[in-house]
Coordinates of C-alpha atoms in Angstrom, one line a residue:
M152 CA 0.1 0.0 0.1
P153 CA 1.5 3.4 -1.0
G154 CA 1.6 6.0 2.1
H155 CA 2.9 4.0 5.2
S156 CA 3.3 5.6 8.3
I157 CA 6.3 6.4 10.4
G158 CA 5.3 7.8 13.6
G159 CA 1.9 9.5 12.1
I160 CA 4.6 10.8 9.3
A161 CA 3.9 10.4 5.9
P162 CA 7.6 9.1 4.2
L163 CA 7.3 12.2 1.6
Q164 CA 6.7 14.5 4.0
L165 CA 9.6 12.7 6.1
A166 CA 12.0 13.4 3.1
C167 CA 10.8 16.8 2.3
G168 CA 11.4 17.9 6.1
F169 CA 15.6 16.2 5.5
N170 CA 15.8 17.2 2.4
K171 CA 15.2 21.1 4.2
K172 CA 17.4 20.9 6.7
K173 CA 20.0 19.5 4.7
L174 CA 19.9 21.6 1.8
K175 CA 20.4 24.6 4.7
S176 CA 23.1 22.6 6.0
V177 CA 24.9 22.3 2.0
K178 CA 23.8 26.1 1.6
H179 CA 25.7 26.9 4.4
N180 CA 28.8 24.8 3.9
L181 CA 29.0 26.1 0.2
L182 CA 29.0 29.7 1.1
S183 CA 31.5 29.9 4.0
T184 CA 33.9 27.2 1.6
N185 CA 33.2 30.5 -1.0
T186 CA 34.2 32.7 1.3
R187 CA 37.0 31.3 2.4
W188 CA 38.0 30.6 -1.7
I189 CA 37.4 33.8 -2.3
S190 CA 39.6 35.0 0.6
L191 CA 42.5 32.7 -0.2
T192 CA 42.0 33.6 -4.3
N193 CA 42.4 37.2 -3.8
R194 CA 45.8 36.7 -1.5
H195 CA 47.5 34.6 -4.1
L196 CA 45.9 37.1 -7.0
T197 CA 47.6 40.0 -4.8
K198 CA 50.5 37.9 -4.6
M199 CA 50.8 37.2 -8.3
I200 CA 50.5 41.3 -8.7
E201 CA 52.8 41.6 -6.3
E202 CA 55.2 39.4 -7.7
C203 CA 54.4 40.9 -11.4
G204 CA 55.0 43.7 -10.2
R205 CA 58.7 43.0 -8.4
R206 CA 59.8 40.9 -11.8
G207 CA 58.5 44.1 -13.5
K208 CA 60.8 46.7 -11.7
T209 CA 63.9 43.8 -11.5
M210 CA 63.8 43.3 -15.2
A211 CA 62.4 47.4 -15.8
E212 CA 66.1 48.2 -13.6
K213 CA 67.9 45.8 -15.7
R214 CA 66.8 47.4 -18.7
Q215 CA 68.2 50.4 -17.7
L216 CA 71.3 49.8 -16.8
F217 CA 72.2 48.9 -19.8
M218 CA 70.1 51.5 -21.7
D219 CA 72.0 54.0 -20.1
M220 CA 75.4 52.7 -21.3
R221 CA 73.9 52.3 -24.6
A222 CA 73.3 56.3 -24.0
Q223 CA 76.6 57.5 -23.7
N224 CA 77.7 56.1 -27.0
Y225 CA 80.0 53.7 -26.8
D226 CA 79.8 51.4 -29.4
V227 CA 81.3 54.1 -31.6
I228 CA 85.4 53.3 -30.4
R229 CA 87.1 51.5 -32.7
L230 CA 89.3 49.5 -31.3
S231 CA 87.6 46.2 -29.1
T232 CA 89.4 46.5 -25.8
Y233 CA 88.7 50.2 -24.7
R234 CA 85.2 49.4 -25.5
T235 CA 84.9 47.1 -22.9
A236 CA 86.7 48.5 -20.6
C237 CA 84.6 51.6 -21.2
K238 CA 81.5 50.0 -20.8
L239 CA 82.7 47.7 -17.5
R240 CA 84.0 50.8 -16.1
F241 CA 80.8 52.5 -16.3
V242 CA 78.4 49.4 -15.0
Q243 CA 81.2 49.5 -11.8
K244 CA 80.6 52.9 -11.9
R245 CA 77.1 52.9 -12.4
C246 CA 76.4 50.1 -9.3
N247 CA 79.2 52.7 -7.1
L248 CA 80.8 49.5 -7.1
H249 CA 84.2 51.3 -7.7
L250 CA 83.7 53.2 -3.8
V251 CA 84.7 49.1 -2.6
D252 CA 88.2 48.0 -2.4
I253 CA 88.5 44.5 -2.6
W254 CA 89.8 44.3 0.9
N255 CA 86.0 45.5 1.7
M256 CA 85.1 42.7 -0.8
I257 CA 87.3 40.2 0.3
E258 CA 85.7 41.0 4.1
A259 CA 82.3 40.6 3.1
F260 CA 82.5 37.6 1.6
R261 CA 84.2 36.6 4.8
D262 CA 81.5 38.1 7.0
N263 CA 79.2 35.8 4.9
G264 CA 80.7 32.4 4.7
L265 CA 81.5 31.8 1.8
N266 CA 85.0 31.3 2.9
T267 CA 83.8 27.7 4.1
L268 CA 82.3 26.4 1.7
D269 CA 83.2 24.7 -1.3
H270 CA 83.5 27.0 -4.6
S271 CA 81.5 24.7 -6.9
T272 CA 78.6 24.7 -4.2
E273 CA 75.4 26.7 -5.6
I274 CA 73.4 29.6 -3.5
N275 CA 70.0 30.7 -4.3
V276 CA 69.6 34.5 -6.2
S277 CA 67.8 35.0 -2.2
R278 CA 71.2 34.7 -0.1
L279 CA 73.3 36.5 -3.5
E280 CA 71.3 39.0 -2.3
T281 CA 72.3 39.5 1.6
I282 CA 75.7 39.5 0.2
I283 CA 75.1 42.1 -2.2
S284 CA 73.4 43.7 0.4
S285 CA 75.5 43.6 3.3
I286 CA 78.4 45.0 1.0
Y287 CA 76.5 48.4 0.1
Y288 CA 74.7 48.9 4.1
Q289 CA 78.9 48.4 5.7
L290 CA 80.4 50.8 2.2
N291 CA 77.8 53.3 3.7
K292 CA 79.1 53.1 7.6
R293 CA 82.7 54.1 6.1
L294 CA 81.6 56.7 4.2
P295 CA 81.3 60.5 5.2
T296 CA 77.1 61.3 6.0
T297 CA 77.5 64.3 2.4
H298 CA 78.3 61.3 -0.1
Q299 CA 76.4 58.3 1.1
I300 CA 74.6 56.1 -1.2
S301 CA 71.5 55.5 -2.7
V302 CA 71.7 51.4 -1.4
E303 CA 68.1 49.4 -2.2
Q304 CA 69.0 51.2 -6.2
S305 CA 73.0 49.9 -5.4
I306 CA 71.4 46.4 -5.1
S307 CA 69.6 46.3 -6.9
L308 CA 71.3 47.0 -10.3
L309 CA 75.0 45.1 -9.3
L310 CA 71.7 41.9 -8.4
N311 CA 70.4 42.0 -11.6
F312 CA 73.1 42.4 -13.8
V313 CA 74.8 39.9 -11.9
I314 CA 72.2 37.4 -13.2
A315 CA 72.3 38.6 -16.5
A316 CA 75.6 37.4 -16.8
Y317 CA 75.9 34.8 -14.9
D318 CA 72.2 32.9 -14.9
S319 CA 70.1 34.0 -17.8
E320 CA 68.9 31.0 -17.8
G321 CA 67.3 31.5 -15.2
H322 CA 68.5 28.9 -12.6
G323 CA 68.0 31.2 -9.6
K324 CA 71.8 30.0 -8.6
L325 CA 75.3 31.2 -8.9
T326 CA 78.5 29.4 -7.8
V327 CA 81.0 30.4 -5.2
F328 CA 83.3 30.9 -7.0
S329 CA 81.4 32.6 -9.8
V330 CA 80.1 35.0 -6.9
K331 CA 84.2 36.0 -6.0
A332 CA 85.1 36.0 -10.1
I333 CA 82.5 38.8 -10.7
L334 CA 82.7 41.3 -7.6
A335 CA 86.4 40.9 -6.9
T336 CA 86.5 41.8 -9.8
M337 CA 84.3 44.5 -10.6
C338 CA 85.0 46.2 -7.5
G339 CA 87.2 49.2 -6.9
G340 CA 91.3 49.0 -5.9
K341 CA 94.8 48.4 -6.8
I342 CA 94.5 45.6 -10.0
L343 CA 97.7 44.2 -7.7
D344 CA 95.6 42.9 -5.0
K345 CA 92.6 41.3 -7.0
L346 CA 95.3 39.2 -9.0
R347 CA 97.6 38.2 -5.4
Y348 CA 93.7 37.3 -4.0
T349 CA 92.8 35.4 -7.6
F350 CA 95.5 33.8 -7.3
S351 CA 94.9 32.6 -3.9
Q352 CA 91.7 31.4 -5.3
I353 CA 93.7 29.2 -7.8
S354 CA 96.5 27.9 -6.1
D355 CA 97.1 24.5 -4.0
S356 CA 98.9 24.9 -0.2
N357 CA 101.8 24.6 -2.0
G358 CA 101.6 28.4 -4.1
I359 CA 100.9 26.7 -7.5
M360 CA 98.6 27.4 -9.8
M361 CA 95.9 24.8 -10.3
Y362 CA 95.5 25.1 -14.6
M363 CA 91.8 23.9 -13.9
K364 CA 91.5 26.5 -11.7
F365 CA 92.4 29.0 -13.9
D366 CA 91.0 28.1 -16.3
Q367 CA 87.1 28.1 -14.8
F368 CA 88.2 31.2 -12.8
L369 CA 88.9 32.4 -16.7
R370 CA 85.3 30.9 -17.1
E371 CA 83.9 33.1 -15.0
V372 CA 85.9 36.5 -15.6
L373 CA 85.2 36.0 -19.1
K374 CA 81.8 36.0 -18.5
L375 CA 81.7 40.0 -17.9
P376 CA 82.8 41.3 -21.4
T377 CA 79.8 39.4 -23.0
A378 CA 77.8 40.6 -20.4
V379 CA 78.2 44.1 -22.2
F380 CA 78.1 42.5 -25.4
E381 CA 82.1 42.4 -26.6
G382 CA 82.3 39.0 -26.3
P383 CA 82.3 37.7 -30.1
S384 CA 85.7 39.4 -29.2
F385 CA 86.5 38.0 -25.3
G386 CA 84.6 35.3 -25.1
Y387 CA 85.5 32.6 -22.7
T388 CA 87.7 29.6 -25.8
E389 CA 89.0 26.6 -25.3
H390 CA 92.4 27.3 -25.5
A391 CA 92.5 30.4 -23.5
V392 CA 94.1 28.4 -20.8
R393 CA 97.3 28.1 -23.2
A394 CA 97.2 31.6 -25.0
C395 CA 98.1 33.1 -21.8
F396 CA 100.7 30.3 -20.4
P397 CA 101.8 28.3 -23.3
Q398 CA 104.7 26.4 -22.0
Q399 CA 102.5 24.7 -19.0
K400 CA 104.6 24.9 -16.1
K401 CA 105.0 25.2 -13.0
I402 CA 103.5 28.8 -11.9
T403 CA 103.8 31.2 -8.9
L404 CA 102.4 33.6 -7.5
N405 CA 104.8 35.7 -8.6
M406 CA 105.0 34.0 -13.1
F407 CA 101.2 34.9 -12.7
L408 CA 101.4 38.4 -12.0
D409 CA 104.6 39.2 -14.0
T410 CA 101.7 37.4 -16.9
M411 CA 99.1 39.4 -15.6
M412 CA 100.8 42.3 -14.8
G413 CA 102.6 41.7 -18.6
D414 CA 103.6 44.3 -21.7
P415 CA 101.9 42.8 -22.9
P416 CA 99.0 41.1 -20.7
P417 CA 96.8 38.5 -22.5
Q418 CA 94.8 39.2 -25.2
C419 CA 91.8 37.9 -23.4
L420 CA 92.2 39.6 -20.8
V421 CA 93.7 42.6 -22.5
W422 CA 90.7 45.1 -21.3
L423 CA 91.5 44.3 -17.3
P424 CA 94.6 46.2 -17.0
L425 CA 92.8 48.7 -19.0
M426 CA 89.9 49.0 -17.4
H427 CA 91.9 50.8 -14.5
R428 CA 93.9 52.7 -16.2
L429 CA 90.7 54.6 -17.3
A430 CA 89.5 55.1 -13.4
N431 CA 93.2 56.9 -13.2
V432 CA 92.9 58.7 -15.8
E433 CA 89.7 60.0 -15.7
N434 CA 90.4 63.1 -14.0
V435 CA 93.9 63.4 -15.1
F436 CA 93.9 67.7 -17.5
H437 CA 96.5 68.2 -20.3
P438 CA 97.2 71.2 -21.1
V439 CA 97.8 71.0 -25.0
E440 CA 95.7 71.0 -28.0
C441 CA 93.9 68.1 -29.6
S442 CA 95.1 68.1 -33.6
Y443 CA 91.8 66.7 -34.9
C444 CA 89.2 68.7 -32.5
R445 CA 91.1 71.8 -31.8
S446 CA 90.1 71.5 -28.0
E447 CA 92.3 73.4 -26.3
S448 CA 93.2 70.9 -23.5
M449 CA 91.9 67.5 -22.8
M450 CA 91.0 64.8 -19.9
G451 CA 91.7 61.6 -20.1
F452 CA 94.5 59.5 -21.3
R453 CA 96.4 61.5 -24.5
Y454 CA 98.0 60.5 -27.5
R455 CA 101.0 60.5 -29.4
C456 CA 101.5 59.6 -32.6
Q457 CA 105.4 58.3 -33.5
Q458 CA 106.3 59.6 -36.8
C459 CA 103.7 62.7 -37.2
H460 CA 105.5 65.7 -35.2
N461 CA 103.9 66.8 -32.5
Y462 CA 100.3 65.0 -33.4
Q463 CA 99.1 64.9 -30.6
L464 CA 94.6 63.4 -30.0
C465 CA 92.4 63.1 -27.1
Q466 CA 90.7 59.8 -26.3
T467 CA 88.0 61.2 -27.9
C468 CA 89.9 62.1 -31.6
F469 CA 91.8 58.3 -31.0
W470 CA 89.4 56.0 -30.1
R471 CA 86.7 57.1 -32.8
G472 CA 90.0 56.3 -35.0
Y473 CA 89.5 60.4 -36.3
A474 CA 92.6 61.6 -38.1
S475 CA 93.8 64.2 -40.1
G476 CA 96.8 66.1 -42.3
S477 CA 99.6 63.3 -43.0
H478 CA 98.4 61.7 -40.0
S479 CA 97.6 57.3 -40.6
N480 CA 95.5 55.5 -38.2
Q481 CA 98.7 53.2 -39.8
H482 CA 100.7 54.9 -37.2
Q483 CA 102.2 53.9 -33.8
M484 CA 100.8 55.8 -30.8
K485 CA 101.7 56.2 -27.5
E486 CA 99.3 56.1 -24.5
H487 CA 99.6 59.1 -21.8
S488 CA 98.1 59.0 -18.2
S489 CA 100.3 61.9 -16.6
W490 CA 101.9 65.1 -18.4
K491 CA 104.9 66.6 -18.7
S492 CA 105.6 69.6 -19.3
P493 CA 109.2 70.7 -21.6
A494 CA 110.7 71.7 -17.9
K495 CA 109.9 68.8 -16.5
K496 CA 111.2 66.8 -19.5
L497 CA 114.6 69.3 -19.3
G498 CA 115.7 68.3 -16.2
H499 CA 114.5 64.3 -16.4
A500 CA 117.1 64.6 -19.2
I501 CA 120.3 66.2 -17.5
S502 CA 119.8 63.7 -14.5
K503 CA 119.3 60.2 -17.0
S504 CA 122.3 61.3 -18.8
L505 CA 124.0 62.3 -15.8
G506 CA 123.5 59.2 -14.3
C507 CA 120.9 60.4 -11.5
V508 CA 117.6 58.4 -12.8
P509 CA 117.0 55.3 -10.5
S510 CA 117.2 52.0 -12.1
R511 CA 113.7 50.7 -13.0
E512 CA 111.8 49.3 -10.6
P513 CA 109.7 45.7 -10.7
P514 CA 105.9 46.0 -11.6
H515 CA 105.8 43.8 -8.7
P516 CA 107.3 42.9 -5.6
I517 CA 108.4 39.5 -4.9
Y518 CA 107.3 37.6 -3.2
P519 CA 108.4 34.1 -1.6
E520 CA 108.0 31.2 -4.2
M521 CA 107.5 28.4 -2.0
P522 CA 104.4 30.3 0.6
E523 CA 104.7 28.0 4.2
K524 CA 101.1 28.1 3.8
P525 CA 98.2 28.8 1.2
L526 CA 98.0 32.2 -0.1
D527 CA 94.2 32.9 1.0
L528 CA 93.6 37.4 1.0
A529 CA 90.8 36.1 3.1
H530 CA 92.7 36.3 6.0
I531 CA 94.6 39.1 5.4
V532 CA 92.2 42.8 6.0
P533 CA 94.3 46.1 6.8
Q534 CA 93.8 47.3 10.3
Q535 CA 93.5 50.7 8.7
R536 CA 91.2 51.1 5.7
S537 CA 91.0 54.9 3.9
L538 CA 88.4 54.7 0.5
P539 CA 90.0 53.7 -2.5
N540 CA 92.0 56.7 -4.2
M541 CA 91.8 55.5 -7.8
N542 CA 94.6 58.5 -8.8
D543 CA 96.7 57.4 -7.0
A544 CA 99.3 56.1 -10.0
M545 CA 99.5 57.8 -13.0
V546 CA 101.5 56.3 -16.4
S547 CA 102.6 56.2 -20.3
H548 CA 102.0 53.1 -21.8
S549 CA 102.1 53.0 -25.3
V550 CA 99.7 52.1 -27.5
I551 CA 99.1 50.1 -31.3
S552 CA 96.8 52.3 -33.4
S553 CA 95.7 48.4 -35.3
G554 CA 95.4 46.6 -32.2
A555 CA 95.0 46.3 -27.9
P556 CA 97.2 48.4 -25.2
T557 CA 101.0 47.2 -24.5
P558 CA 102.0 48.8 -21.7
T559 CA 105.7 50.3 -21.6
K560 CA 107.8 49.4 -18.0
R561 CA 107.4 52.7 -15.8
T562 CA 110.8 54.8 -16.1

């Protein structure tokens, strides 16, 4: 019989009553779930928007650095050595790395625990940002209050440049050796101190260079010219190590310095000493007229033709390959980074003729051939450090107009 009753309530009525309660509960649960889902979605969207904003800002700052570099018009420079050195010097100054001495950089490596890690250890971008941040915050502590830098901007510019140069594929990780190589190369300070630190990272406990380590160093440091679009001239090749040390013998610190600071230096690294010479001559004044543009004075380098009488060019005209009269770009030129008056030249000539001129000094101090322990400058921090003086050495160098600069010995 249809319509059996249960406790006086018809089955259909019971079912309807039960469904109404269930429906109410389900509606309530769905509403609560939707509210939570919407809240989570909004938070996720907000996070995504913020992340996209950060990425957009990062990309904009990365583009800005290279746009500012292009605005300097360095690509009109005829010789690739000068182009590369000028571009990297621009990046160095734009990121305020020229204010960080190599000794300060070594101290930052130690304070951030990099010396306890193997060179092949990978660090993520977050830790790299922490290292870079500590470098700039410590820099501002050393600078006078009237010369403070924008720490956040410097961190962002350098971080983006390092990532562009060393993590172009977006893995998000760099090795400890990569970080040390780029920061020790791009910071301020004397090239001798930088090369000594580099040797401490690529030599064994007997003070002998390890060729595989030097090859690794070249792989890392030659990413810098590539990052500023000079890879075709100075990119890494498998023959780079043999080009630097063709005899494959045991290389001590002194031999390493002789080669790196030689006349000329290794072709793949010829831009490195030039970058330091550029820093030294930025404020050097020459009271001489340029034979091409007729400017009555010069700043920076001065170039004197070894064939044409009294023919001198400012660095702008020489770098762009300008010539006038009987002068040719094929003539041998001598690069000067200081000015000597005719009276000083005469006095020097007289002293030389009388034997009063001291003998030539070696380009670097002579260090022990076999150190008792590995040379590790990471533990050597001078007791008193002053701000880096980039104008403390003015030397003359010769240059062949058709090739890279070849420094002459100091007289």
